[in-house]
Amino acid sequence: MFIKKLAIGAFGLALAFSGPAVAADAMKVGVTTTGVPFTFVDTSSQQVTGAMVDIANAIAADNGLEAQFEVTAFSALIPSLNAGKIDIVSAGMLATDERRKVVNFSDTVYSYGDAMFVAADNPENYTIEALKGETVGAQIGTTFADSLKALGVFAEVKLYDSIADIMRDVKLGRIKAGFGDQPIVAYQIAKNPALGVRLVEGYKPLKSGDVALAVPKENAELLQKINASIAKLKESGELKKIFAKYGI
């Protein structure tokens, strides 16, 4: 549903990227600020930015709407969507079978897997098996956290609110290794070597997944319009340009 809950579904009012905007309505987009480079806050402007923000803006513009971003904790994105607080989720969220039980996902916009990282002064390129009995970290609400726990290898899979928190504890030696979304981890390390962590070379992801936008189960029309816009972004090459802008 949109902010004004228009009976005619404002999302279908405009369908061409080059066409004029004919609706002043807004689309509430759920994002998180901990998903660099997918969604984060630009420190110079204090505005939410990132690849998924650009995609949401493009989709909204394609349909004559303005994207209104609602900053939400990653673990609260789907609950907020289903509670009607936001209209869509546009973040670095993987479209998993478990999540598909409660929301619908758009066509894929990006695919990636998880990464392992250790302290920068730790020379070991661990395998999962080599960390048996150790404590590792993962972000709460991610698919990786569930997969790591299911392995039954670690003494503990400690859950954190953000990847930055995991990196801090890895650097300080509080946990042996951390796991997170590969493009997010790689981007943060490249931009800030002072984080004191590095990617483990040769690590094979537990699983790879597809990033997509999430919409409420009951809004089939919204899903159709989003997919139509994504198709245009792919065909025009704009989708690749958006991700390239953020180094992914």
XYZ file of C-alpha atoms in Angstrom:
248
model
C 0.000 0.000 0.000
C 1.181 3.543 -0.619
C 1.104 6.444 1.800
C -2.251 7.760 0.557
C -3.530 4.249 -0.163
C -4.922 5.307 -3.524
C -7.634 2.969 -4.721
C -6.321 2.949 -8.274
C -2.741 1.972 -7.428
C -0.554 4.979 -8.131
C 2.366 2.724 -9.017
C 0.941 2.171 -12.490
C 0.591 5.842 -13.417
C 3.800 6.120 -15.435
C 5.805 3.442 -17.165
C 8.586 5.102 -19.144
C 11.913 6.244 -17.694
C 11.924 9.146 -20.093
C 8.297 10.096 -19.455
C 7.193 12.957 -17.180
C 6.241 12.267 -13.591
C 2.456 12.399 -13.321
C 2.003 11.503 -9.671
C 3.205 13.387 -6.632
C 2.620 10.414 -4.356
C 5.446 8.758 -2.458
C 6.633 5.189 -2.096
C 7.973 4.254 1.340
C 11.181 2.268 0.923
C 12.714 0.323 3.804
C 16.520 0.503 3.937
C 19.266 -0.122 6.465
C 22.330 2.046 7.006
C 24.617 -0.931 7.744
C 24.659 -2.442 4.236
C 27.473 -0.606 2.473
C 27.555 -0.420 -0.537
C 23.914 -1.444 -0.961
C 22.439 1.015 1.564
C 24.323 3.410 3.833
C 24.566 7.036 4.957
C 26.817 9.399 2.988
C 28.799 11.135 5.725
C 29.243 14.306 3.653
C 25.540 14.818 2.952
C 24.014 12.742 5.769
C 21.676 11.263 3.158
C 20.890 7.590 2.646
C 22.688 6.340 -0.452
C 23.915 3.129 -2.094
C 23.165 0.870 -5.043
C 19.768 -0.276 -3.762
C 18.816 3.327 -3.000
C 19.613 4.302 -6.581
C 17.586 1.342 -7.855
C 14.591 2.287 -5.695
C 14.800 5.883 -6.931
C 14.895 4.675 -10.545
C 11.908 2.381 -10.041
C 9.922 5.118 -8.325
C 10.723 7.619 -11.075
C 9.737 5.079 -13.716
C 6.293 5.020 -12.164
C 5.832 8.708 -11.528
C 6.554 8.449 -7.812
C 9.046 9.772 -5.301
C 10.939 7.322 -3.092
C 10.739 8.120 0.607
C 13.373 6.169 2.534
C 12.663 4.748 5.974
C 15.800 3.703 7.871
C 15.120 0.388 9.605
C 17.240 -2.263 11.325
C 17.896 -5.156 8.936
C 16.091 -7.661 11.162
C 13.021 -5.384 11.251
C 12.690 -4.793 7.495
C 10.311 -7.661 6.737
C 8.198 -7.140 9.905
C 7.887 -3.451 8.980
C 6.856 -4.385 5.436
C 4.168 -6.760 6.609
C 2.934 -4.253 9.192
C 2.354 -1.698 6.442
C 4.971 0.749 7.734
C 6.828 0.589 4.410
C 5.783 -0.300 0.863
C 8.900 -2.143 -0.321
C 12.300 -3.268 0.938
C 15.276 -2.261 -1.190
C 18.405 -3.446 0.622
C 21.122 -6.067 0.249
C 18.550 -8.739 1.109
C 18.744 -12.246 -0.333
C 15.558 -13.792 -1.693
C 15.467 -17.031 0.313
C 12.811 -19.734 0.452
C 12.171 -18.926 4.111
C 11.588 -15.255 3.387
C 9.397 -16.098 0.399
C 6.932 -17.638 2.850
C 6.056 -14.181 4.168
C 6.902 -11.749 1.329
C 7.176 -11.729 -2.445
C 10.454 -10.884 -4.153
C 11.081 -9.079 -7.405
C 13.300 -10.361 -10.182
C 16.980 -10.630 -9.213
C 19.081 -7.458 -9.390
C 22.396 -8.845 -8.036
C 23.894 -12.189 -6.933
C 26.622 -12.888 -4.347
C 27.735 -15.119 -1.471
C 29.172 -14.773 2.014
C 32.755 -13.963 2.983
C 34.924 -14.817 5.989
C 37.179 -12.192 7.536
C 39.838 -12.309 10.258
C 42.125 -9.831 11.997
C 44.541 -8.140 9.618
C 47.538 -9.465 11.558
C 46.210 -13.041 11.440
C 47.953 -14.818 8.523
C 45.707 -17.900 8.570
C 43.313 -18.495 5.684
C 40.900 -20.689 7.590
C 38.429 -23.211 6.315
C 35.194 -23.726 8.222
C 36.544 -27.000 9.641
C 39.691 -25.282 10.935
C 37.519 -23.077 13.158
C 35.948 -25.990 15.002
C 35.288 -25.037 18.623
C 35.928 -21.328 18.023
C 33.566 -18.385 18.451
C 32.654 -16.555 15.266
C 30.326 -13.684 14.433
C 27.513 -13.011 11.989
C 24.887 -10.324 11.514
C 21.499 -10.996 13.049
C 18.756 -11.691 10.515
C 21.093 -12.861 7.744
C 20.885 -16.245 6.032
C 24.539 -16.837 6.863
C 23.865 -16.750 10.598
C 21.381 -19.607 10.319
C 23.664 -21.627 8.049
C 26.648 -21.225 10.385
C 24.625 -22.358 13.393
C 23.290 -25.361 11.499
C 26.835 -26.609 10.860
C 27.332 -27.383 14.554
C 31.061 -26.685 14.186
C 31.550 -23.600 16.321
C 31.515 -23.113 20.071
C 29.244 -20.135 19.422
C 27.924 -18.107 16.524
C 27.637 -14.694 18.136
C 25.037 -12.416 16.568
C 25.600 -8.706 15.960
C 23.494 -5.779 14.783
C 26.002 -4.728 12.111
C 29.077 -5.926 10.229
C 31.011 -3.018 11.751
C 30.372 -4.492 15.204
C 31.634 -7.889 14.052
C 34.766 -6.338 12.576
C 35.489 -4.552 15.843
C 35.377 -7.774 17.847
C 37.451 -9.656 15.260
C 40.100 -6.918 15.365
C 40.145 -6.969 19.174
C 40.433 -10.766 19.267
C 37.104 -11.295 21.018
C 36.047 -13.693 18.276
C 38.201 -15.661 15.831
C 36.439 -14.781 12.571
C 33.433 -12.987 11.173
C 31.069 -13.682 8.301
C 29.120 -11.264 6.154
C 27.915 -10.366 2.699
C 30.950 -10.487 0.406
C 30.393 -7.184 -1.454
C 29.613 -5.330 1.777
C 32.671 -6.676 3.599
C 35.001 -6.125 0.625
C 33.781 -2.555 0.125
C 34.223 -1.607 3.771
C 37.724 -3.089 3.989
C 38.799 -1.379 0.753
C 37.496 1.987 1.905
C 38.847 1.773 5.452
C 42.020 -0.287 6.054
C 41.965 0.962 9.668
C 39.170 -1.499 10.367
C 41.961 -3.986 11.066
C 40.467 -6.990 9.291
C 41.053 -8.773 5.989
C 39.177 -11.203 3.784
C 40.174 -14.863 4.060
C 41.641 -15.927 0.736
C 40.245 -19.045 -0.898
C 37.120 -19.112 1.250
C 34.226 -20.847 -0.477
C 30.829 -19.324 0.384
C 28.374 -21.467 2.291
C 25.818 -20.416 -0.269
C 25.269 -17.826 -2.943
C 22.048 -15.936 -3.252
C 20.101 -13.387 -5.232
C 19.364 -9.844 -4.117
C 15.855 -8.637 -4.890
C 13.327 -6.110 -3.654
C 10.679 -7.386 -1.239
C 6.985 -6.496 -1.463
C 3.908 -7.560 0.533
C 2.343 -10.886 -0.425
C -1.014 -9.319 -1.166
C 0.258 -6.663 -3.603
C 0.676 -8.520 -6.899
C 0.207 -5.322 -8.924
C 3.108 -3.640 -7.146
C 5.348 -6.643 -7.826
C 4.438 -6.555 -11.522
C 5.292 -2.866 -11.837
C 8.624 -3.281 -10.026
C 9.607 -6.167 -12.294
C 8.700 -4.132 -15.365
C 10.959 -1.324 -14.164
C 13.807 -3.724 -13.352
C 13.557 -5.167 -16.863
C 14.021 -1.672 -18.291
C 17.019 -1.029 -16.054
C 18.621 -4.265 -17.246
C 17.873 -3.680 -20.915
C 19.232 -0.126 -20.864
C 22.388 -1.130 -19.015
C 21.542 1.247 -16.180
C 21.462 -1.543 -13.591
C 25.089 -2.479 -14.299
C 26.078 1.186 -14.167
C 24.468 1.581 -10.743
C 26.415 -1.318 -9.241
C 29.641 -0.261 -10.969
C 29.264 3.176 -9.355
C 29.696 1.466 -5.975
C 32.479 -0.869 -7.028
C 30.418 -4.070 -7.162
